[in-house]
Each structure stands twice: as structure tokens, then as C-alpha cells.
Amino acid sequence: GDSVTQMEGPVTLSEEAFLTINCTYTATGYPSLFWYVQYPGEGLQLLLKATKADDKGSNKGFEATYRKETTSFHLEKGSVQVSDSAVYFCAMEYGNKLVFGAGTILRVKS
Amino acid sequence: DGGITQSPKYLFRKEGQNVTLSCEQNLNHDAMYWYRQDPGQGLRLIYYSQIVNDFQKGDIAEGYSVSREKKESFPLTVTSAQKNPTAFYLCASSPRERNTEAFFGQGTRLTVV
């Protein structure tokens, strides 16, 4: 069935390190893809999105490229900050349903 | 300001009691969703509704019920049949058009005591 798989955490990095969080999806068509971020005790906020193959979503220094050939949407940031510590969810919208990955905890140390 | 509001933020329930979680949006969105979040399991879809007076079961609907009598409101009832109801519940809404993101409420943390 339709599903999203993302790398397990927690991911612990030092400030200014490079971040990659892997995400792959399984779907019979071409879904829209999203990254959401959740800060402690809050709901989810949209971080970025891509709606078709080779699209690149970007926001706040984060980027992700929709790769149809590898069914992937990996999240990257060149230099993380302590304030980026949160849970990151990869998601896809398919058939008017949003399907989420399990979430990856990111901890950034100063 | 437009947004989606969940209440209450914290809720305690005794075993065997039903409880209703509120979700209201003033974004004029057609679609609304309820998710359950448990540590290490991400978000699991409980119910969703694409239009007023219609809703569909998600992946973990057993022990839950919903109604969609108004576009703005999508309350979730956690019944006594739900075996393990302690969790963080998130409501979301989105336009029906494809490729649009969902907007989330702040969540309700339900604890069964």
C-alpha cells in the first residue's frame, strides 16, 4: 500500500553541521510530497513541498528534491542551528489523503 | 486570523468513559482529518472527511467516532471501546484541491487515568 519511510532517529548534530534526513515513498502514481516540522508540544507546520518530479522545495535553508527515479524526497540543510531541533515528518498527499512517515527527531548541540 | 483550533489542550479521562475532542477551522477548508500520534510511530490517520456530512475511516478507526455536520467543525469522540486511548491527537484541514498542504491544530493530549 501507499507508505512513507524515513530514517530513524534521533539524529544528533553539532551546530553548523550538514543535515540529511532520508525519505522514500511507495505509491502507485505521482503524489505531492511534503516535509513538516513539529516543535515540542505543538502541532505540525509545513516546512516545504514539491508537487512534481524534479521540483525542489526550499524554506529557511532547508531543501528537498522530488526524485521520481528513486522515489525519494530527502531533506537537507547546509548548516543547522540549535533552533532547528524538532521532529521532522515526511509526508505524501495521494488520493486526497495525507500519509506520514514515522518522524525523525533532530537534536542540535551548541 | 484564520486557523484551526483544538480544545482542550490537555484532557484526562477515566477508564470506561467516552470523551469528545473539539476541532474548529475558519479557513473555509473542505477536508478535515484526525491523526493520532504515539512516540516512535509518527502520525496515524483515524478518520477524514472531504465534505460536510461525509467521512471515511482511516487506518485506526476502531474505538473512535466522528461527525461532520458543519464545514467548520469535525469533533472526534474517543469511546470506551478504544483499548489504549492515551495519546496526542492532531486535527488538520486542507482545501480539496490537490497539491495543497494541510494546516494543523496545536493538538490535544489525552490521558486515561
Short mmCIF file of N, CA and C in Angstrom, two decimals, chain B residues 12-105:
data_model
loop_
_atom_site.label_atom_id
_atom_site.label_comp_id
_atom_site.label_asym_id
_atom_site.label_seq_id
_atom_site.Cartn_x
_atom_site.Cartn_y
_atom_site.Cartn_z
N PHE B 12 -8.12 14.70 30.63
CA PHE B 12 -7.98 13.48 31.41
C PHE B 12 -9.33 12.77 31.43
N ARG B 13 -9.26 11.47 31.30
CA ARG B 13 -10.49 10.70 31.24
C ARG B 13 -10.33 9.46 32.10
N LYS B 14 -11.43 9.08 32.73
CA LYS B 14 -11.41 7.82 33.49
C LYS B 14 -11.70 6.67 32.54
N GLU B 15 -11.16 5.55 32.83
CA GLU B 15 -11.42 4.37 32.00
C GLU B 15 -12.91 4.11 31.93
N GLY B 16 -13.38 3.75 30.73
CA GLY B 16 -14.78 3.43 30.56
C GLY B 16 -15.65 4.61 30.15
N GLN B 17 -15.06 5.81 30.13
CA GLN B 17 -15.84 6.99 29.74
C GLN B 17 -15.55 7.39 28.30
N ASN B 18 -16.57 7.87 27.62
CA ASN B 18 -16.35 8.49 26.32
C ASN B 18 -15.89 9.93 26.51
N VAL B 19 -15.14 10.44 25.55
CA VAL B 19 -14.72 11.84 25.61
C VAL B 19 -14.66 12.39 24.18
N THR B 20 -15.02 13.67 24.04
CA THR B 20 -15.05 14.30 22.71
C THR B 20 -14.01 15.40 22.64
N LEU B 21 -13.21 15.33 21.58
CA LEU B 21 -12.19 16.35 21.31
C LEU B 21 -12.73 17.28 20.23
N SER B 22 -12.53 18.56 20.46
CA SER B 22 -13.07 19.57 19.54
C SER B 22 -12.03 19.98 18.52
N CYS B 23 -12.48 20.24 17.28
CA CYS B 23 -11.63 20.78 16.23
C CYS B 23 -12.48 21.73 15.40
N GLU B 24 -12.05 22.99 15.33
CA GLU B 24 -12.76 24.01 14.57
C GLU B 24 -11.78 24.74 13.66
N GLN B 25 -12.22 25.02 12.41
CA GLN B 25 -11.37 25.78 11.49
C GLN B 25 -12.19 26.88 10.81
N ASN B 26 -11.53 28.00 10.59
CA ASN B 26 -12.17 29.11 9.88
C ASN B 26 -11.41 29.45 8.60
N LEU B 27 -10.85 28.42 8.01
CA LEU B 27 -10.07 28.55 6.78
C LEU B 27 -10.90 28.25 5.53
N ASN B 28 -12.15 27.89 5.75
CA ASN B 28 -13.05 27.52 4.65
C ASN B 28 -12.55 26.28 3.90
N HIS B 29 -11.88 25.39 4.62
CA HIS B 29 -11.39 24.17 4.01
C HIS B 29 -12.47 23.10 3.98
N ASP B 30 -12.50 22.36 2.88
CA ASP B 30 -13.47 21.28 2.77
C ASP B 30 -13.03 20.03 3.53
N ALA B 31 -11.75 19.73 3.48
CA ALA B 31 -11.26 18.47 4.05
C ALA B 31 -10.75 18.67 5.47
N MET B 32 -11.07 17.70 6.32
CA MET B 32 -10.55 17.70 7.70
C MET B 32 -10.12 16.30 8.08
N TYR B 33 -9.16 16.23 8.99
CA TYR B 33 -8.52 14.95 9.34
C TYR B 33 -8.28 14.87 10.85
N TRP B 34 -8.30 13.65 11.36
CA TRP B 34 -7.84 13.37 12.71
C TRP B 34 -6.71 12.36 12.66
N TYR B 35 -5.63 12.70 13.38
CA TYR B 35 -4.48 11.81 13.48
C TYR B 35 -4.19 11.53 14.95
N ARG B 36 -3.63 10.38 15.17
CA ARG B 36 -3.14 10.03 16.50
C ARG B 36 -1.63 9.93 16.42
N GLN B 37 -0.95 10.48 17.43
CA GLN B 37 0.50 10.44 17.45
C GLN B 37 0.96 9.74 18.73
N ASP B 38 1.73 8.67 18.54
CA ASP B 38 2.36 7.96 19.65
C ASP B 38 3.87 8.03 19.47
N PRO B 39 4.62 7.99 20.54
CA PRO B 39 6.08 8.08 20.41
C PRO B 39 6.63 7.01 19.49
N GLY B 40 7.45 7.42 18.53
CA GLY B 40 8.11 6.48 17.64
C GLY B 40 7.23 5.91 16.55
N GLN B 41 5.96 6.33 16.48
CA GLN B 41 5.07 5.75 15.46
C GLN B 41 4.55 6.79 14.49
N GLY B 42 4.98 8.00 14.58
CA GLY B 42 4.52 9.01 13.65
C GLY B 42 3.05 9.30 13.80
N LEU B 43 2.43 9.73 12.72
CA LEU B 43 1.01 10.08 12.73
C LEU B 43 0.22 8.99 12.03
N ARG B 44 -0.82 8.53 12.68
CA ARG B 44 -1.69 7.54 12.08
C ARG B 44 -3.08 8.13 11.90
N LEU B 45 -3.65 7.91 10.73
CA LEU B 45 -4.92 8.52 10.36
C LEU B 45 -6.08 7.77 11.01
N ILE B 46 -6.93 8.50 11.72
CA ILE B 46 -8.09 7.90 12.38
C ILE B 46 -9.32 8.00 11.49
N TYR B 47 -9.70 9.22 11.14
CA TYR B 47 -10.84 9.49 10.27
C TYR B 47 -10.51 10.71 9.42
N TYR B 48 -11.17 10.81 8.27
CA TYR B 48 -11.07 12.02 7.49
C TYR B 48 -12.40 12.30 6.80
N SER B 49 -12.57 13.56 6.47
CA SER B 49 -13.82 14.00 5.84
C SER B 49 -13.47 14.95 4.70
N GLN B 50 -14.02 14.68 3.53
CA GLN B 50 -13.75 15.53 2.37
C GLN B 50 -14.83 16.59 2.18
N ILE B 51 -15.99 16.37 2.82
CA ILE B 51 -17.11 17.28 2.61
C ILE B 51 -18.08 17.11 3.77
N VAL B 52 -18.90 18.12 3.98
CA VAL B 52 -19.88 18.07 5.06
C VAL B 52 -20.77 16.84 4.91
N ASN B 53 -21.10 16.25 6.05
CA ASN B 53 -21.99 15.08 6.15
C ASN B 53 -21.42 13.82 5.51
N ASP B 54 -20.12 13.79 5.32
CA ASP B 54 -19.47 12.60 4.79
C ASP B 54 -18.10 12.44 5.44
N PHE B 55 -17.75 11.20 5.80
CA PHE B 55 -16.44 10.94 6.37
C PHE B 55 -16.08 9.48 6.11
N GLN B 56 -14.77 9.21 6.16
CA GLN B 56 -14.26 7.87 5.90
C GLN B 56 -13.33 7.44 7.02
N LYS B 57 -13.28 6.14 7.25
CA LYS B 57 -12.35 5.59 8.22
C LYS B 57 -10.93 5.66 7.68
N GLY B 58 -10.02 5.95 8.61
CA GLY B 58 -8.61 5.87 8.29
C GLY B 58 -8.05 4.52 8.67
N ASP B 59 -6.80 4.50 9.05
CA ASP B 59 -6.12 3.23 9.32
C ASP B 59 -6.42 2.65 10.69
N ILE B 60 -6.83 3.51 11.64
CA ILE B 60 -7.03 3.04 13.02
C ILE B 60 -8.34 3.57 13.59
N ALA B 61 -9.44 3.38 12.88
CA ALA B 61 -10.72 3.97 13.27
C ALA B 61 -11.41 3.26 14.43
N GLU B 62 -11.02 2.05 14.73
CA GLU B 62 -11.74 1.28 15.76
C GLU B 62 -11.66 1.98 17.12
N GLY B 63 -12.84 2.13 17.74
CA GLY B 63 -12.90 2.77 19.05
C GLY B 63 -13.06 4.28 18.98
N TYR B 64 -13.20 4.82 17.78
CA TYR B 64 -13.38 6.26 17.58
C TYR B 64 -14.64 6.51 16.75
N SER B 65 -15.22 7.70 16.90
CA SER B 65 -16.31 8.11 16.02
C SER B 65 -16.18 9.60 15.76
N VAL B 66 -16.74 10.05 14.63
CA VAL B 66 -16.69 11.45 14.24
C VAL B 66 -18.03 11.88 13.67
N SER B 67 -18.19 13.19 13.52
CA SER B 67 -19.33 13.75 12.80
C SER B 67 -18.84 14.95 12.03
N ARG B 68 -19.58 15.29 10.95
CA ARG B 68 -19.20 16.48 10.18
C ARG B 68 -20.51 17.17 9.74
N GLU B 69 -21.15 17.78 10.72
CA GLU B 69 -22.43 18.45 10.47
C GLU B 69 -22.23 19.85 9.93
N LYS B 70 -21.08 20.43 10.21
CA LYS B 70 -20.77 21.77 9.71
C LYS B 70 -19.39 21.74 9.06
N LYS B 71 -19.17 22.59 8.11
CA LYS B 71 -17.88 22.64 7.41
C LYS B 71 -16.76 22.98 8.38
N GLU B 72 -17.07 23.83 9.37
CA GLU B 72 -16.04 24.34 10.26
C GLU B 72 -15.62 23.36 11.36
N SER B 73 -16.41 22.33 11.59
CA SER B 73 -16.23 21.53 12.80
C SER B 73 -16.12 20.04 12.49
N PHE B 74 -15.21 19.37 13.18
CA PHE B 74 -15.00 17.93 12.96
C PHE B 74 -14.64 17.29 14.31
N PRO B 75 -15.59 17.14 15.22
CA PRO B 75 -15.27 16.59 16.54
C PRO B 75 -14.98 15.09 16.50
N LEU B 76 -14.08 14.68 17.35
CA LEU B 76 -13.69 13.27 17.48
C LEU B 76 -14.10 12.75 18.85
N THR B 77 -14.84 11.65 18.88
CA THR B 77 -15.19 11.01 20.14
C THR B 77 -14.34 9.77 20.33
N VAL B 78 -13.67 9.72 21.45
CA VAL B 78 -12.90 8.53 21.83
C VAL B 78 -13.81 7.71 22.74
N THR B 79 -14.20 6.56 22.29
CA THR B 79 -15.16 5.77 23.05
C THR B 79 -14.45 4.81 24.01
N SER B 80 -15.23 4.21 24.87
CA SER B 80 -14.67 3.26 25.83
C SER B 80 -14.17 1.99 25.14
N ALA B 81 -14.52 1.83 23.87
CA ALA B 81 -14.06 0.66 23.12
C ALA B 81 -12.61 0.81 22.66
N GLN B 82 -12.07 2.00 22.74
CA GLN B 82 -10.67 2.23 22.34
C GLN B 82 -9.79 1.70 23.47
N LYS B 83 -8.98 0.69 23.15
CA LYS B 83 -8.24 -0.03 24.18
C LYS B 83 -7.10 0.76 24.79
N ASN B 84 -6.50 1.62 24.02
CA ASN B 84 -5.32 2.34 24.51
C ASN B 84 -5.41 3.79 24.06
N PRO B 85 -6.29 4.58 24.66
CA PRO B 85 -6.58 5.91 24.14
C PRO B 85 -5.57 6.98 24.52
N THR B 86 -4.69 6.73 25.46
CA THR B 86 -3.73 7.75 25.86
C THR B 86 -2.80 8.06 24.70
N ALA B 87 -2.83 9.30 24.22
CA ALA B 87 -2.04 9.70 23.04
C ALA B 87 -2.19 11.19 22.83
N PHE B 88 -1.47 11.68 21.84
CA PHE B 88 -1.57 13.06 21.37
C PHE B 88 -2.39 13.05 20.09
N TYR B 89 -3.47 13.84 20.06
CA TYR B 89 -4.38 13.83 18.92
C TYR B 89 -4.25 15.14 18.16
N LEU B 90 -4.10 15.01 16.87
CA LEU B 90 -3.92 16.17 16.00
C LEU B 90 -5.03 16.24 14.96
N CYS B 91 -5.59 17.41 14.81
CA CYS B 91 -6.60 17.67 13.80
C CYS B 91 -5.95 18.52 12.70
N ALA B 92 -6.36 18.30 11.47
CA ALA B 92 -5.82 19.07 10.36
C ALA B 92 -6.94 19.37 9.37
N SER B 93 -6.71 20.39 8.54
CA SER B 93 -7.66 20.70 7.48
C SER B 93 -6.89 21.09 6.23
N SER B 94 -7.53 20.92 5.09
CA SER B 94 -6.90 21.32 3.83
C SER B 94 -7.98 21.60 2.80
N PRO B 95 -7.66 22.40 1.77
CA PRO B 95 -8.58 22.54 0.65
C PRO B 95 -8.70 21.21 -0.09
N ARG B 96 -9.73 21.00 -0.84
CA ARG B 96 -9.87 19.72 -1.55
C ARG B 96 -8.96 19.63 -2.76
N GLU B 97 -8.46 20.80 -3.21
CA GLU B 97 -7.62 20.76 -4.40
C GLU B 97 -6.35 19.96 -4.12
N ARG B 98 -5.85 19.30 -5.13
CA ARG B 98 -4.62 18.54 -4.99
C ARG B 98 -3.43 19.46 -4.80
N ASN B 99 -2.37 18.87 -4.26
CA ASN B 99 -1.09 19.57 -4.13
C ASN B 99 -1.10 20.70 -3.12
N THR B 100 -2.08 20.72 -2.27
CA THR B 100 -2.12 21.74 -1.22
C THR B 100 -1.83 21.10 0.12
N GLU B 101 -1.17 21.88 0.96
CA GLU B 101 -0.77 21.31 2.24
C GLU B 101 -1.90 21.37 3.24
N ALA B 102 -1.74 20.61 4.32
CA ALA B 102 -2.67 20.61 5.43
C ALA B 102 -2.19 21.58 6.51
N PHE B 103 -3.15 22.13 7.23
CA PHE B 103 -2.87 23.01 8.36
C PHE B 103 -3.30 22.27 9.62
N PHE B 104 -2.43 22.32 10.62
CA PHE B 104 -2.66 21.54 11.83
C PHE B 104 -3.04 22.42 13.02
N GLY B 105 -3.85 21.85 13.90
CA GLY B 105 -4.08 22.46 15.19
C GLY B 105 -2.93 22.17 16.13
#
